[in-house]
Short mmCIF file of C-alpha atoms in Angstrom, two decimals:
data_model
loop_
_atom_site.label_atom_id
_atom_site.label_comp_id
_atom_site.label_asym_id
_atom_site.label_seq_id
_atom_site.Cartn_x
_atom_site.Cartn_y
_atom_site.Cartn_z
CA MET P 705 62.61 22.40 63.52
CA GLU P 706 59.08 22.61 64.54
CA GLN P 707 58.31 25.00 61.89
CA ASN P 708 59.44 22.65 59.28
CA ASP P 709 57.48 19.89 60.72
CA THR P 710 54.21 21.86 60.70
CA PRO P 711 54.25 22.68 56.80
CA GLN P 712 54.97 19.22 56.03
CA THR P 713 51.90 17.99 57.67
CA GLU P 714 50.05 20.68 56.10
CA GLN P 715 51.26 19.42 52.61
CA THR P 716 50.77 15.94 53.14
CA ALA P 717 47.12 16.84 54.20
CA ALA P 718 46.25 19.09 51.32
CA PRO P 719 46.59 16.17 48.53
CA ALA P 720 44.44 13.96 50.68
CA GLU P 721 41.47 16.37 50.64
CA THR P 722 41.63 17.10 47.02
CA MET P 723 41.57 13.45 45.94
CA PRO P 724 37.82 12.31 45.59
CA SER P 725 37.00 9.25 47.81
CA MET P 726 35.83 5.94 46.17
CA GLU P 727 32.27 6.59 47.04
CA GLU P 728 32.51 10.07 44.87
CA MET P 729 34.16 8.61 42.29
CA LEU P 730 31.30 5.75 42.14
CA LYS P 731 28.83 8.16 42.29
CA ALA P 732 30.10 10.47 39.61
CA ALA P 733 30.48 7.10 37.11
CA GLU P 734 26.99 6.50 38.04
CA LEU P 735 25.38 9.82 36.90
CA LYS P 736 27.36 9.65 33.89
CA ALA P 737 26.24 6.18 32.99
CA GLN P 738 22.57 7.55 33.72
CA GLU P 739 23.38 10.36 31.34
CA HIS P 740 24.40 8.12 28.42
CA TYR P 741 21.61 5.63 29.13
CA ASP P 742 19.14 8.46 29.04
CA ALA P 743 20.74 9.85 25.67
CA TRP P 744 20.39 6.31 24.45
CA MET P 745 16.85 5.59 25.40
CA TYR P 746 15.86 9.05 23.77
CA ALA P 747 17.68 8.26 20.59
CA LYS P 748 16.04 4.69 20.49
CA ALA P 749 12.73 6.45 21.17
CA GLU P 750 13.26 8.71 18.45
CA GLY P 751 14.11 6.18 15.90
CA GLU P 752 10.94 4.37 16.88
CA ASN P 753 8.89 7.46 16.21
CA ILE P 754 10.52 8.22 12.81
CA ARG P 755 10.03 4.51 11.85
CA ARG P 756 6.16 4.82 13.21
CA ARG P 757 5.79 8.24 11.33
CA ALA P 758 7.27 6.78 8.01
CA ALA P 759 5.01 3.64 8.34
CA ASP P 760 1.85 5.97 8.67
CA ASP P 761 3.13 8.09 5.69
CA VAL P 762 3.39 4.86 3.56
CA SER P 763 -0.02 3.70 4.85
CA LYS P 764 -1.56 6.98 3.70
CA ALA P 765 0.18 7.35 0.59
CA GLN P 766 -1.31 3.58 -0.29
CA LYS P 767 -4.95 4.69 1.09
CA PHE P 768 -4.93 7.95 -1.05
CA ALA P 769 -2.71 6.75 -4.05
CA VAL P 770 -5.74 6.73 -6.32
CA GLU P 771 -7.59 9.80 -5.15
CA ARG P 772 -6.46 11.78 -7.93
CA PHE P 773 -7.56 9.34 -10.32
CA SER P 774 -10.62 8.70 -8.52
CA ASN P 775 -11.66 12.41 -8.64
CA GLU P 776 -11.09 12.35 -12.72
CA MET P 777 -13.25 9.15 -12.93
CA LEU P 778 -16.00 10.80 -11.07
CA ALA P 779 -16.61 13.19 -14.09
CA VAL P 780 -16.88 10.27 -16.52
CA MET P 781 -19.15 8.46 -14.15
CA ASP P 782 -21.48 11.88 -14.11
CA SER P 783 -21.46 11.93 -17.71
CA LEU P 784 -22.54 8.15 -17.93
CA GLN P 785 -25.26 8.72 -15.40
CA ALA P 786 -26.37 11.87 -17.61
CA GLY P 787 -26.42 9.81 -20.64
CA MET P 788 -28.83 7.16 -19.03
CA SER P 789 -30.99 9.62 -17.64
CA VAL P 790 -31.82 11.30 -21.26
CA GLN P 791 -35.03 9.92 -22.62
CA THR P 792 -34.47 9.84 -26.35
CA GLU P 793 -35.33 7.54 -29.17
CA ASN P 794 -32.56 8.82 -31.26
CA ILE P 795 -29.80 6.35 -31.45
CA GLU P 796 -27.52 8.91 -33.03
CA SER P 797 -27.84 11.18 -30.05
CA PHE P 798 -27.38 8.57 -27.80
CA LYS P 799 -24.36 7.15 -29.59
CA SER P 800 -23.10 10.75 -30.02
CA GLY P 801 -23.14 10.71 -26.04
CA MET P 802 -21.29 7.61 -25.48
CA GLU P 803 -18.57 8.99 -27.87
CA LEU P 804 -18.08 11.92 -25.52
CA THR P 805 -17.94 9.84 -22.66
CA MET P 806 -15.13 7.62 -24.40
CA LYS P 807 -13.18 10.65 -25.27
CA GLN P 808 -13.33 12.02 -21.90
CA LEU P 809 -12.48 8.51 -20.30
CA SER P 810 -9.40 8.36 -22.85
CA SER P 811 -8.33 11.85 -21.40
CA VAL P 812 -8.47 10.53 -17.87
CA PHE P 813 -6.27 7.50 -19.22
CA ASP P 814 -3.91 9.55 -20.97
CA LYS P 815 -3.35 12.01 -17.96
CA PHE P 816 -2.55 9.11 -15.72
CA ASN P 817 -0.41 7.45 -18.49
CA ILE P 818 -2.74 4.36 -18.91
CA LYS P 819 -2.10 2.95 -22.41
CA GLU P 820 -4.34 0.66 -24.55
CA ILE P 821 -2.75 -2.36 -25.87
CA ASN P 822 -4.35 -3.28 -29.21
CA PRO P 823 -1.86 -5.34 -30.89
CA ILE P 824 -3.41 -6.25 -34.44
CA GLY P 825 -0.66 -7.22 -36.81
CA GLU P 826 1.86 -7.39 -34.10
CA LYS P 827 4.02 -10.65 -33.29
CA LEU P 828 2.73 -12.36 -30.25
CA ASP P 829 4.36 -11.01 -27.22
CA PRO P 830 3.59 -13.09 -23.84
CA HIS P 831 4.35 -10.02 -21.78
CA LYS P 832 1.68 -8.03 -23.18
CA HIS P 833 -0.86 -10.60 -25.09
CA GLN P 834 -2.66 -13.74 -23.94
CA ALA P 835 -3.48 -16.00 -27.01
CA ILE P 836 -6.88 -17.60 -26.34
CA GLY P 837 -6.92 -19.54 -29.77
CA MET P 838 -5.31 -19.94 -33.35
CA ILE P 839 -6.96 -19.46 -36.53
CA GLU P 840 -5.85 -19.99 -40.13
CA SER P 841 -4.77 -16.71 -41.85
CA GLU P 842 -2.63 -15.20 -44.64
CA GLN P 843 -0.35 -13.42 -42.02
CA GLU P 844 3.00 -15.04 -40.65
CA ALA P 845 2.71 -17.76 -37.76
CA ASN P 846 2.27 -16.33 -34.09
CA THR P 847 1.07 -12.94 -35.62
CA VAL P 848 -2.27 -11.22 -33.76
CA VAL P 849 -5.02 -11.52 -36.19
CA SER P 850 -7.80 -10.29 -33.75
CA VAL P 851 -8.20 -8.81 -30.23
CA MET P 852 -11.12 -10.16 -28.16
CA GLN P 853 -10.34 -7.60 -25.46
CA LYS P 854 -8.01 -4.86 -25.23
CA GLY P 855 -5.16 -4.85 -22.65
CA TYR P 856 -3.99 -1.62 -20.59
CA SER P 857 -0.48 -0.57 -19.31
CA LEU P 858 -0.01 1.86 -16.62
CA ASN P 859 3.52 3.39 -16.93
CA ASP P 860 4.74 0.69 -19.16
CA ARG P 861 3.70 -2.07 -16.69
CA VAL P 862 1.12 -4.16 -18.12
CA MET P 863 -2.27 -4.15 -15.99
CA ARG P 864 -4.12 -6.42 -18.19
CA PRO P 865 -2.64 -8.50 -21.08
CA ALA P 866 -4.67 -8.28 -24.57
CA LEU P 867 -6.70 -11.15 -25.15
CA VAL P 868 -5.70 -12.14 -28.74
CA MET P 869 -6.39 -14.79 -31.63
CA VAL P 870 -3.15 -15.63 -33.39
CA ALA P 871 -2.50 -17.02 -37.07
CA LYS P 872 -1.78 -20.61 -37.26
CA ALA P 873 1.52 -21.81 -39.01
CA LYS P 874 0.76 -22.95 -42.22
CA ASP P 875 0.79 -26.35 -43.18
#
């Protein structure tokens, strides 16, 4: 019988040794919690970095959005300055130079989809025109008769409305 009692004590002792103590379980849980916390902090920091980089990109895009347009406008400025420095009494050559510069400016406007609003003969459109007065005319009421200042749009969005005079209703 003694032989039977000895193996039983070994069998009961073996499960006690493989079962982790409460301290070991607590330590393992704390390590796992720390791993999760570290992963969360890393993800949070990465998210903040992405937001910061995106904000920087937007800021740079806004800051340099007109760079290409500005470079094109420099050529127009150069032409104007060159025209101003020419010593000539011939008004026709001066006018010719101004016309070339206007063509150059129109070309820049076309490249950047800036369109002129010159609405003579059109019905008044408050989205594109600003009426500054009414005059008697043979045209239908609220028809643009004259343009005091041309308007401009950029990609179909009005940058500046045209200042216009419109036909007065006939009595």
